[in-house]
mmCIF file of C-alpha atoms and ligand atoms in Angstrom:
data_model
loop_
_atom_site.group_PDB
_atom_site.id
_atom_site.type_symbol
_atom_site.label_atom_id
_atom_site.label_comp_id
_atom_site.label_asym_id
_atom_site.label_seq_id
_atom_site.Cartn_x
_atom_site.Cartn_y
_atom_site.Cartn_z
ATOM 1 C CA MET A 1 64.938 -0.652 5.533
ATOM 2 C CA SER A 2 68.733 -0.913 4.734
ATOM 3 C CA PRO A 3 71.131 2.251 5.525
ATOM 4 C CA PRO A 4 71.399 4.728 2.567
ATOM 5 C CA GLN A 5 74.253 4.207 0.411
ATOM 6 C CA ILE A 6 77.162 6.446 0.929
ATOM 7 C CA SER A 7 78.676 7.663 -2.345
ATOM 8 C CA LEU A 8 82.293 8.869 -2.403
ATOM 9 C CA THR A 9 80.991 12.560 -2.990
ATOM 10 C CA ARG A 10 78.946 12.351 0.058
ATOM 11 C CA PHE A 11 81.240 10.997 1.808
ATOM 12 C CA LEU A 12 84.025 13.857 0.777
ATOM 13 C CA ILE A 13 81.628 16.556 1.409
ATOM 14 C CA GLU A 14 80.849 15.024 4.903
ATOM 15 C CA GLU A 15 84.999 15.001 5.636
ATOM 16 C CA GLU A 16 84.578 18.844 4.399
ATOM 17 C CA ARG A 17 82.137 19.735 6.724
ATOM 18 C CA ALA A 18 83.695 17.902 9.552
ATOM 19 C CA GLY A 19 86.847 20.157 8.464
ATOM 20 C CA ARG A 20 89.002 17.400 7.740
ATOM 21 C CA ILE A 21 89.595 18.394 4.219
ATOM 22 C CA GLY A 22 88.982 21.651 2.246
ATOM 23 C CA ALA A 23 87.131 22.182 -1.106
ATOM 24 C CA ASP A 24 89.792 22.179 -3.184
ATOM 25 C CA LEU A 25 91.099 18.853 -1.867
ATOM 26 C CA ARG A 26 87.729 17.235 -2.280
ATOM 27 C CA LEU A 27 87.375 18.294 -5.748
ATOM 28 C CA LEU A 28 91.040 16.900 -6.573
ATOM 29 C CA ILE A 29 89.712 13.471 -5.378
ATOM 30 C CA GLU A 30 86.617 13.466 -7.120
ATOM 31 C CA VAL A 31 88.642 14.323 -10.460
ATOM 32 C CA VAL A 32 91.239 11.343 -9.468
ATOM 33 C CA ALA A 33 88.352 8.835 -9.004
ATOM 34 C CA ARG A 34 86.918 9.952 -12.235
ATOM 35 C CA ALA A 35 89.907 9.256 -14.156
ATOM 36 C CA CYS A 36 89.912 5.975 -12.601
ATOM 37 C CA LYS A 37 86.661 5.058 -13.774
ATOM 38 C CA THR A 38 87.817 5.735 -17.239
ATOM 39 C CA ILE A 39 90.935 3.762 -16.943
ATOM 40 C CA SER A 40 88.587 0.800 -15.184
ATOM 41 C CA ILE A 41 86.287 1.087 -18.449
ATOM 42 C CA ALA A 42 89.451 0.823 -20.751
ATOM 43 C CA VAL A 43 91.084 -2.229 -18.596
ATOM 44 C CA GLY A 44 87.545 -4.107 -18.334
ATOM 45 C CA LYS A 45 87.548 -3.929 -22.619
ATOM 46 C CA GLY A 46 90.584 -5.896 -22.878
ATOM 47 C CA ALA A 47 91.350 -7.235 -26.011
ATOM 48 C CA LEU A 48 87.913 -5.849 -27.388
ATOM 49 C CA GLY A 49 89.054 -2.106 -26.778
ATOM 50 C CA GLY A 50 92.689 -2.841 -28.521
ATOM 51 C CA VAL A 51 94.179 -1.858 -25.101
ATOM 52 C CA LEU A 52 96.398 -4.989 -24.799
ATOM 53 C CA GLY A 53 100.021 -5.359 -25.550
ATOM 54 C CA ASP A 54 103.143 -3.032 -25.773
ATOM 55 C CA ALA A 55 103.165 0.661 -26.622
ATOM 56 C CA GLY A 56 105.561 1.482 -29.292
ATOM 57 C CA THR A 57 106.004 -0.153 -32.641
ATOM 58 C CA ALA A 58 107.012 -3.869 -33.137
ATOM 59 C CA GLY A 59 110.716 -3.989 -32.431
ATOM 60 C CA ASN A 60 110.721 -0.680 -31.288
ATOM 61 C CA ALA A 61 109.122 -0.734 -27.879
ATOM 62 C CA SER A 62 108.583 2.561 -25.905
ATOM 63 C CA ILE A 63 110.913 2.748 -22.923
ATOM 64 C CA ASN A 64 109.798 4.821 -20.038
ATOM 65 C CA VAL A 65 112.111 7.010 -17.540
ATOM 66 C CA GLN A 66 112.304 3.702 -15.380
ATOM 67 C CA GLY A 67 113.992 1.944 -18.212
ATOM 68 C CA GLU A 68 110.947 -0.666 -18.310
ATOM 69 C CA ALA A 69 109.068 -1.212 -21.540
ATOM 70 C CA GLN A 70 105.670 0.495 -21.596
ATOM 71 C CA LYS A 71 102.307 -1.303 -22.177
ATOM 72 C CA LYS A 72 99.519 0.483 -24.099
ATOM 73 C CA LEU A 73 97.535 0.728 -21.020
ATOM 74 C CA ASP A 74 100.711 2.311 -19.100
ATOM 75 C CA VAL A 75 100.439 5.108 -21.528
ATOM 76 C CA LEU A 76 96.616 5.410 -22.112
ATOM 77 C CA SER A 77 96.228 5.812 -18.119
ATOM 78 C CA ASN A 78 98.624 8.201 -17.792
ATOM 79 C CA GLU A 79 97.261 10.273 -20.448
ATOM 80 C CA ILE A 80 93.478 10.072 -18.713
ATOM 81 C CA LEU A 81 95.110 11.109 -15.525
ATOM 82 C CA LEU A 82 97.001 14.229 -16.887
ATOM 83 C CA GLU A 83 94.163 15.284 -18.983
ATOM 84 C CA ALA A 84 91.379 15.014 -16.362
ATOM 85 C CA ASN A 85 93.720 16.752 -13.700
ATOM 86 C CA ALA A 86 94.982 19.602 -15.975
ATOM 87 C CA TRP A 87 92.168 22.115 -15.983
ATOM 88 C CA GLY A 88 90.137 21.861 -12.345
ATOM 89 C CA GLY A 89 92.308 24.622 -10.724
ATOM 90 C CA HIS A 90 93.239 22.505 -7.952
ATOM 91 C CA LEU A 91 96.841 21.713 -8.461
ATOM 92 C CA ALA A 92 99.784 23.233 -9.170
ATOM 93 C CA GLY A 93 101.767 20.209 -10.812
ATOM 94 C CA LEU A 94 101.792 16.522 -11.385
ATOM 95 C CA ALA A 95 104.399 13.815 -11.323
ATOM 96 C CA SER A 96 104.253 10.323 -12.992
ATOM 97 C CA GLU A 97 106.209 7.343 -12.895
ATOM 98 C CA GLU A 98 105.705 7.138 -16.720
ATOM 99 C CA MET A 99 107.476 10.732 -17.291
ATOM 100 C CA ASP A 100 110.976 11.866 -17.026
ATOM 101 C CA HIS A 101 110.202 15.003 -14.842
ATOM 102 C CA SER A 102 106.999 16.571 -13.421
ATOM 103 C CA GLN A 103 104.596 19.203 -15.145
ATOM 104 C CA PRO A 104 103.427 22.454 -13.806
ATOM 105 C CA ILE A 105 99.733 23.001 -14.703
ATOM 106 C CA PRO A 106 99.723 24.521 -17.992
ATOM 107 C CA ASP A 107 99.579 28.476 -18.259
ATOM 108 C CA VAL A 108 96.123 28.593 -19.779
ATOM 109 C CA TYR A 109 94.570 27.217 -16.291
ATOM 110 C CA PRO A 110 94.605 28.356 -12.835
ATOM 111 C CA ARG A 111 97.285 26.903 -10.450
ATOM 112 C CA GLY A 112 96.043 25.589 -7.320
ATOM 113 C CA ASN A 113 97.753 24.611 -3.924
ATOM 114 C CA TYR A 114 98.339 20.657 -4.421
ATOM 115 C CA LEU A 115 100.993 18.191 -6.225
ATOM 116 C CA LEU A 116 99.684 15.165 -7.331
ATOM 117 C CA LEU A 117 101.876 11.946 -8.014
ATOM 118 C CA PHE A 118 100.702 8.832 -9.589
ATOM 119 C CA ASP A 119 101.371 5.394 -10.936
ATOM 120 C CA PRO A 120 99.076 5.428 -13.519
ATOM 121 C CA LEU A 121 98.852 1.437 -13.975
ATOM 122 C CA ASP A 122 100.534 -0.576 -11.329
ATOM 123 C CA GLY A 123 101.194 -4.383 -12.213
ATOM 124 C CA SER A 124 101.737 -3.972 -15.963
ATOM 125 C CA SER A 125 102.987 -7.324 -16.438
ATOM 126 C CA ASN A 126 99.544 -8.620 -15.492
ATOM 127 C CA ILE A 127 97.342 -6.596 -18.083
ATOM 128 C CA ASP A 128 97.857 -9.241 -20.914
ATOM 129 C CA VAL A 129 97.059 -11.945 -18.734
ATOM 130 C CA ASN A 130 93.589 -10.582 -17.195
ATOM 131 C CA ILE A 131 94.862 -10.226 -13.848
ATOM 132 C CA SER A 132 93.771 -7.331 -11.168
ATOM 133 C CA VAL A 133 96.094 -4.281 -11.993
ATOM 134 C CA GLY A 134 95.445 -0.784 -10.653
ATOM 135 C CA THR A 135 96.271 2.857 -10.171
ATOM 136 C CA ILE A 136 98.205 4.319 -6.908
ATOM 137 C CA PHE A 137 98.083 8.077 -6.133
ATOM 138 C CA SER A 138 99.446 10.680 -3.570
ATOM 139 C CA VAL A 139 98.640 14.529 -2.792
ATOM 140 C CA LEU A 140 101.190 16.700 -1.427
ATOM 141 C CA ARG A 141 100.924 20.390 -0.556
ATOM 142 C CA CYS A 142 102.795 22.631 -3.060
ATOM 143 C CA PRO A 143 105.690 24.591 -1.087
ATOM 144 C CA GLU A 144 104.673 28.038 0.209
ATOM 145 C CA GLY A 145 105.372 30.777 -2.561
ATOM 146 C CA VAL A 146 105.910 28.258 -5.208
ATOM 147 C CA THR A 147 103.511 29.106 -8.428
ATOM 148 C CA THR A 148 105.720 26.656 -10.590
ATOM 149 C CA PRO A 149 106.677 23.670 -9.072
ATOM 150 C CA SER A 150 109.421 21.805 -10.229
ATOM 151 C CA ASP A 151 111.083 18.276 -9.565
ATOM 152 C CA ALA A 152 112.352 19.398 -5.934
ATOM 153 C CA ASP A 153 109.068 20.852 -4.731
ATOM 154 C CA PHE A 154 107.845 17.152 -4.898
ATOM 155 C CA LEU A 155 110.622 15.922 -2.741
ATOM 156 C CA GLN A 156 108.571 15.719 0.452
ATOM 157 C CA PRO A 157 108.717 12.875 2.937
ATOM 158 C CA GLY A 158 105.662 10.745 2.870
ATOM 159 C CA THR A 159 104.618 11.989 6.397
ATOM 160 C CA ALA A 160 103.536 15.265 4.554
ATOM 161 C CA GLN A 161 100.983 13.421 2.380
ATOM 162 C CA VAL A 162 97.599 14.846 2.892
ATOM 163 C CA ALA A 163 95.674 12.384 0.799
ATOM 164 C CA ALA A 164 96.680 9.038 -0.783
ATOM 165 C CA GLY A 165 95.026 5.939 -2.630
ATOM 166 C CA TYR A 166 94.726 3.457 -4.978
ATOM 167 C CA CYS A 167 92.067 2.036 -7.393
ATOM 168 C CA THR A 168 92.164 -1.808 -8.270
ATOM 169 C CA TYR A 169 90.706 -2.879 -11.446
ATOM 170 C CA GLY A 170 89.849 -6.583 -10.440
ATOM 171 C CA PRO A 171 86.485 -8.494 -10.579
ATOM 172 C CA SER A 172 85.258 -5.454 -9.041
ATOM 173 C CA THR A 173 86.744 -2.119 -9.030
ATOM 174 C CA MET A 174 87.298 -0.434 -5.918
ATOM 175 C CA LEU A 175 89.063 2.795 -4.539
ATOM 176 C CA VAL A 176 90.512 2.815 -1.099
ATOM 177 C CA LEU A 177 91.555 6.174 -0.076
ATOM 178 C CA THR A 178 93.056 8.115 3.017
ATOM 179 C CA VAL A 179 92.845 11.805 3.798
ATOM 180 C CA GLY A 180 94.492 11.311 7.182
ATOM 181 C CA SER A 181 91.512 10.045 9.185
ATOM 182 C CA GLY A 182 91.363 6.432 8.578
ATOM 183 C CA ALA A 183 91.654 4.055 5.436
ATOM 184 C CA HIS A 184 87.923 3.733 3.805
ATOM 185 C CA ALA A 185 87.035 1.483 0.734
ATOM 186 C CA PHE A 186 84.544 2.456 -2.184
ATOM 187 C CA THR A 187 83.225 -0.097 -4.597
ATOM 188 C CA LEU A 188 82.216 1.052 -8.152
ATOM 189 C CA ASP A 189 78.564 0.361 -8.901
ATOM 190 C CA ARG A 190 78.914 0.010 -12.681
ATOM 191 C CA GLU A 191 75.516 0.825 -13.384
ATOM 192 C CA VAL A 192 75.440 4.079 -11.603
ATOM 193 C CA GLY A 193 78.728 4.936 -12.650
ATOM 194 C CA SER A 194 79.300 6.002 -8.742
ATOM 195 C CA PHE A 195 81.842 4.839 -6.054
ATOM 196 C CA VAL A 196 79.972 3.696 -3.005
ATOM 197 C CA LEU A 197 81.537 3.435 0.671
ATOM 198 C CA THR A 198 81.632 -0.254 1.398
ATOM 199 C CA THR A 199 84.109 -0.475 4.379
ATOM 200 C CA ARG A 200 84.580 2.623 6.734
ATOM 201 C CA GLY A 201 87.855 2.422 8.516
ATOM 202 C CA MET A 202 89.611 -0.609 7.129
ATOM 203 C CA ARG A 203 91.735 -2.163 9.950
ATOM 204 C CA ILE A 204 94.638 -4.553 9.211
ATOM 205 C CA PRO A 205 95.080 -7.565 11.911
ATOM 206 C CA GLU A 206 98.307 -6.898 13.988
ATOM 207 C CA GLU A 207 99.112 -10.659 13.718
ATOM 208 C CA THR A 208 99.558 -12.851 10.411
ATOM 209 C CA LYS A 209 100.299 -16.102 8.943
ATOM 210 C CA GLU A 210 100.602 -14.753 5.197
ATOM 211 C CA PHE A 211 103.656 -13.289 3.456
ATOM 212 C CA ALA A 212 103.795 -11.974 0.019
ATOM 213 C CA VAL A 213 107.317 -11.910 -1.673
ATOM 214 C CA ASN A 214 108.843 -13.063 -5.015
ATOM 215 C CA MET A 215 110.635 -16.118 -3.894
ATOM 216 C CA SER A 216 112.385 -16.313 -7.165
ATOM 217 C CA ASN A 217 114.921 -13.778 -6.019
ATOM 218 C CA GLN A 218 115.624 -15.298 -2.843
ATOM 219 C CA ARG A 219 119.475 -15.862 -3.848
ATOM 220 C CA PHE A 220 119.809 -12.387 -4.419
ATOM 221 C CA TRP A 221 118.543 -11.149 -0.955
ATOM 222 C CA GLU A 222 120.497 -9.838 1.658
ATOM 223 C CA ALA A 223 121.388 -11.834 4.644
ATOM 224 C CA PRO A 224 118.446 -10.450 7.085
ATOM 225 C CA MET A 225 116.015 -11.162 4.618
ATOM 226 C CA GLN A 226 117.259 -14.539 4.008
ATOM 227 C CA ALA A 227 117.076 -15.383 7.611
ATOM 228 C CA TYR A 228 113.886 -13.894 8.078
ATOM 229 C CA VAL A 229 112.046 -15.939 5.357
ATOM 230 C CA GLY A 230 113.935 -18.680 6.155
ATOM 231 C CA ASP A 231 112.357 -18.641 9.627
ATOM 232 C CA LEU A 232 108.967 -18.406 8.177
ATOM 233 C CA LEU A 233 109.176 -21.222 5.851
ATOM 234 C CA GLU A 234 110.294 -23.389 8.813
ATOM 235 C CA GLY A 235 106.919 -23.007 10.286
ATOM 236 C CA LYS A 236 105.438 -24.441 13.243
ATOM 237 C CA GLU A 237 108.670 -26.551 13.851
ATOM 238 C CA GLY A 238 110.816 -23.026 13.577
ATOM 239 C CA PRO A 239 111.569 -20.226 15.584
ATOM 240 C CA ARG A 240 108.294 -18.320 14.654
ATOM 241 C CA GLY A 241 106.256 -21.516 15.855
ATOM 242 C CA LYS A 242 103.392 -21.180 13.424
ATOM 243 C CA ASP A 243 102.820 -22.369 9.475
ATOM 244 C CA PHE A 244 102.766 -19.357 7.170
ATOM 245 C CA ASN A 245 101.083 -19.219 3.660
ATOM 246 C CA MET A 246 102.324 -17.126 1.060
ATOM 247 C CA ARG A 247 100.766 -15.185 -1.976
ATOM 248 C CA TRP A 248 102.186 -13.059 -4.685
ATOM 249 C CA VAL A 249 100.052 -11.234 -7.343
ATOM 250 C CA ALA A 250 102.792 -9.184 -8.666
ATOM 251 C CA SER A 251 100.454 -6.111 -9.006
ATOM 252 C CA MET A 252 101.303 -3.967 -5.428
ATOM 253 C CA VAL A 253 97.739 -2.765 -5.485
ATOM 254 C CA ALA A 254 96.234 -6.388 -5.469
ATOM 255 C CA ASP A 255 98.921 -7.550 -2.831
ATOM 256 C CA VAL A 256 98.253 -4.465 -0.430
ATOM 257 C CA HIS A 257 94.270 -4.655 -1.137
ATOM 258 C CA ARG A 258 94.336 -8.256 0.136
ATOM 259 C CA ILE A 259 96.834 -7.150 3.284
ATOM 260 C CA LEU A 260 94.468 -4.156 3.992
ATOM 261 C CA THR A 261 91.534 -6.782 4.147
ATOM 262 C CA ARG A 262 92.575 -9.777 5.713
ATOM 263 C CA GLY A 263 96.172 -8.927 7.021
ATOM 264 C CA GLY A 264 99.807 -10.124 5.845
ATOM 265 C CA ILE A 265 103.100 -8.559 5.147
ATOM 266 C CA PHE A 266 104.278 -7.529 1.603
ATOM 267 C CA SER A 267 107.991 -7.279 0.836
ATOM 268 C CA TYR A 268 110.165 -6.054 -1.993
ATOM 269 C CA PRO A 269 113.322 -6.301 -0.209
ATOM 270 C CA LEU A 270 116.664 -4.992 -1.452
ATOM 271 C CA ASP A 271 118.451 -7.702 -3.534
ATOM 272 C CA SER A 272 121.675 -7.722 -5.322
ATOM 273 C CA LYS A 273 120.085 -6.895 -8.741
ATOM 274 C CA CYS A 274 118.200 -4.081 -7.759
ATOM 275 C CA ALA A 275 120.717 -2.824 -5.179
ATOM 276 C CA PRO A 276 122.244 -0.198 -7.628
ATOM 277 C CA LYS A 277 119.025 1.553 -7.644
ATOM 278 C CA GLY A 278 118.162 1.531 -4.259
ATOM 279 C CA GLY A 279 115.217 -1.289 -4.446
ATOM 280 C CA LYS A 280 112.592 -2.026 -7.088
ATOM 281 C CA LEU A 281 109.634 -0.267 -6.081
ATOM 282 C CA ARG A 282 109.364 3.694 -6.354
ATOM 283 C CA LEU A 283 109.232 5.634 -3.048
ATOM 284 C CA MET A 284 106.729 8.529 -4.385
ATOM 285 C CA TYR A 285 104.401 6.618 -6.480
ATOM 286 C CA GLU A 286 104.030 3.176 -4.540
ATOM 287 C CA ALA A 287 105.918 2.950 -1.349
ATOM 288 C CA ASN A 288 104.629 6.323 0.271
ATOM 289 C CA PRO A 289 100.772 6.486 -0.621
ATOM 290 C CA MET A 290 100.566 2.562 0.200
ATOM 291 C CA SER A 291 102.480 3.121 3.598
ATOM 292 C CA PHE A 292 99.990 6.098 4.475
ATOM 293 C CA LEU A 293 97.025 3.624 3.931
ATOM 294 C CA VAL A 294 98.434 0.848 5.709
ATOM 295 C CA GLU A 295 99.438 3.318 8.871
ATOM 296 C CA GLN A 296 95.969 4.580 8.636
ATOM 297 C CA ALA A 297 94.439 1.052 8.794
ATOM 298 C CA GLY A 298 96.620 0.027 11.764
ATOM 299 C CA GLY A 299 99.495 -1.228 10.104
ATOM 300 C CA ALA A 300 103.309 -0.488 9.874
ATOM 301 C CA ALA A 301 105.574 0.257 6.679
ATOM 302 C CA SER A 302 109.308 0.399 6.741
ATOM 303 C CA THR A 303 112.415 0.034 4.503
ATOM 304 C CA GLY A 304 113.486 -2.669 7.036
ATOM 305 C CA ARG A 305 115.642 0.087 8.745
ATOM 306 C CA GLN A 306 113.685 3.097 8.681
ATOM 307 C CA ARG A 307 109.870 4.030 8.945
ATOM 308 C CA MET A 308 108.941 4.475 5.092
ATOM 309 C CA LEU A 309 107.109 7.834 5.851
ATOM 310 C CA ASP A 310 110.077 9.334 7.244
ATOM 311 C CA VAL A 311 112.384 8.726 4.217
ATOM 312 C CA GLN A 312 113.463 12.163 2.895
ATOM 313 C CA PRO A 313 113.564 11.706 -0.897
ATOM 314 C CA SER A 314 116.263 12.398 -2.982
ATOM 315 C CA GLY A 315 114.872 11.915 -6.447
ATOM 316 C CA LEU A 316 111.568 11.814 -7.788
ATOM 317 C CA HIS A 317 111.983 8.160 -9.135
ATOM 318 C CA GLN A 318 113.771 7.129 -6.190
ATOM 319 C CA ARG A 319 113.484 3.260 -5.295
ATOM 320 C CA VAL A 320 113.304 1.942 -1.901
ATOM 321 C CA PRO A 321 113.043 -1.688 -0.501
ATOM 322 C CA VAL A 322 109.330 -2.301 1.097
ATOM 323 C CA PHE A 323 107.935 -4.022 3.934
ATOM 324 C CA LEU A 324 104.085 -3.289 4.856
ATOM 325 C CA GLY A 325 101.397 -4.824 6.578
ATOM 326 C CA SER A 326 100.355 -6.327 9.797
ATOM 327 C CA LYS A 327 102.007 -4.320 12.569
ATOM 328 C CA HIS A 328 103.765 -7.160 14.507
ATOM 329 C CA GLU A 329 104.949 -9.106 11.594
ATOM 330 C CA VAL A 330 106.687 -5.616 9.895
ATOM 331 C CA GLU A 331 107.963 -5.429 13.331
ATOM 332 C CA ALA A 332 109.881 -8.807 13.318
ATOM 333 C CA ALA A 333 111.011 -8.433 9.615
ATOM 334 C CA VAL A 334 112.657 -4.773 11.000
ATOM 335 C CA ARG A 335 114.196 -6.623 14.068
ATOM 336 C CA TYR A 336 115.903 -9.091 11.741
ATOM 337 C CA HIS A 337 117.742 -6.242 9.781
ATOM 338 C CA ALA A 338 118.354 -4.417 13.235
ATOM 339 C CA GLU A 339 119.876 -7.792 14.811
ATOM 340 C CA HIS A 340 122.097 -8.343 11.393
ATOM 341 C CA ASP A 341 123.159 -4.890 11.248
ATOM 342 C CA ALA A 342 123.928 -4.926 15.066
ATOM 343 C CA ARG A 343 126.302 -7.902 14.592
ATOM 344 C CA ALA A 344 127.804 -6.649 11.467
ATOM 345 C CA ALA A 345 128.899 -3.718 13.303
ATOM 346 C CA GLN A 346 130.761 -5.288 16.045
ATOM 347 C CA PRO A 347 134.567 -5.239 16.102
ATOM 348 C CA ALA A 348 135.896 -8.728 15.042
ATOM 349 C CA LEU A 349 137.276 -10.768 18.026
ATOM 350 C CA ALA A 350 140.788 -10.865 18.248
HETATM 351 P P1 LIG B 1 104.756 -1.480 -12.342
HETATM 352 O O1 LIG B 1 103.616 -2.249 -13.493
HETATM 353 O O2 LIG B 1 104.076 0.198 -12.057
HETATM 354 O O3 LIG B 1 105.918 -0.973 -13.117
HETATM 355 O O4 LIG B 1 104.926 -1.879 -10.768
HETATM 356 C C1 LIG B 1 105.411 -3.368 -10.693
HETATM 357 C C2 LIG B 1 105.492 -3.573 -9.421
HETATM 358 C C3 LIG B 1 104.475 -3.801 -8.335
HETATM 359 O O5 LIG B 1 103.061 -3.748 -8.721
HETATM 360 C C4 LIG B 1 104.723 -5.364 -8.204
HETATM 361 O O6 LIG B 1 104.617 -5.744 -6.835
HETATM 362 C C5 LIG B 1 106.130 -5.792 -8.448
HETATM 363 O O7 LIG B 1 106.590 -4.514 -9.495
HETATM 364 C C6 LIG B 1 106.438 -7.176 -9.296
HETATM 365 O O8 LIG B 1 107.536 -7.267 -9.476
HETATM 366 P P2 LIG B 1 108.074 -8.796 -10.030
HETATM 367 O O9 LIG B 1 107.908 -8.687 -11.530
HETATM 368 O O10 LIG B 1 109.634 -8.825 -9.426
HETATM 369 O O11 LIG B 1 107.172 -9.688 -9.267
HETATM 370 MN MN1 LIG B 2 103.780 0.063 -9.966
HETATM 371 MN MN1 LIG B 3 103.228 1.578 -13.117
#
């Protein structure tokens, strides 16, 4: 007889019994997972659900705080997550990539001890072309004594996360979760409507021959990134001594899911176009939750110059350069940055 299936509910109850999470965090994760199921249904309907295309009216696109045009599904997914998480009593406040500021839980509901941050729909440029998109979330503790959290209360480094995860809406819908004791993958059983544990303790191989980057930005990159990717492209004959393959979905969730499954390095480095903003990807909604998952799976995550989870955030929508995935490959990318910076710091010879 095959072993019994472990649902997300059972997995979380067992985590609670083992003393790794409390009942309120268990409830919080269940609610986020439920919201992701609702988003998955909307994504799955595609054109039949009238959910494709831009938000706003023709000639008057709706623009979010990031300065990016919103898709209908960005707005819908944000509303689904807000509504699902308002009333449960487990949260003190929420922050979203799609909202200018964080929101405390409305006064009509009890407030709990956690803060939830999310990228409601990641990979928006892929919505209209039927390629995987996802939802990313991160959970922090509300600071002691704070009952009505403001933006400043969310500015905690990634090491303070108590849970993080993502849901990928691809050929199958999967939830990948960490509460600090490994990264675990659940697949949605669409008939039953529940997430079922399909990989306990994901492990990212330390070595890889696969990298993910938007190569069209190459000429805008900094020197160390040029040198690093230049060496990857030289393959067997070059200093790295092996041929590399490349993949780029342009949905971080899908690219990171591939890396958690079979290894690789994902990077969105600093380039001269995004440098004034600090990078392309958002620290609080994208880089931190993904870095927590990747570290829990034995990988590494860095800005190129600092461990990602150690970055002290200065703003809710702060952007950062990102390198994450197979440990030894991330270390290699970091080495190129360190060597370049060391050379740049040397006094010029007289
Ligand atoms: P979002 O859809 O939430 O704005 O995020 C898109 C991000 C990320 O998912 C992806 O890795 C990257 O932007 C794609 O960037 P390019 O369009 O430059 O390839
Ligand atoms: Mn995103
Ligand atoms: Mn998004």
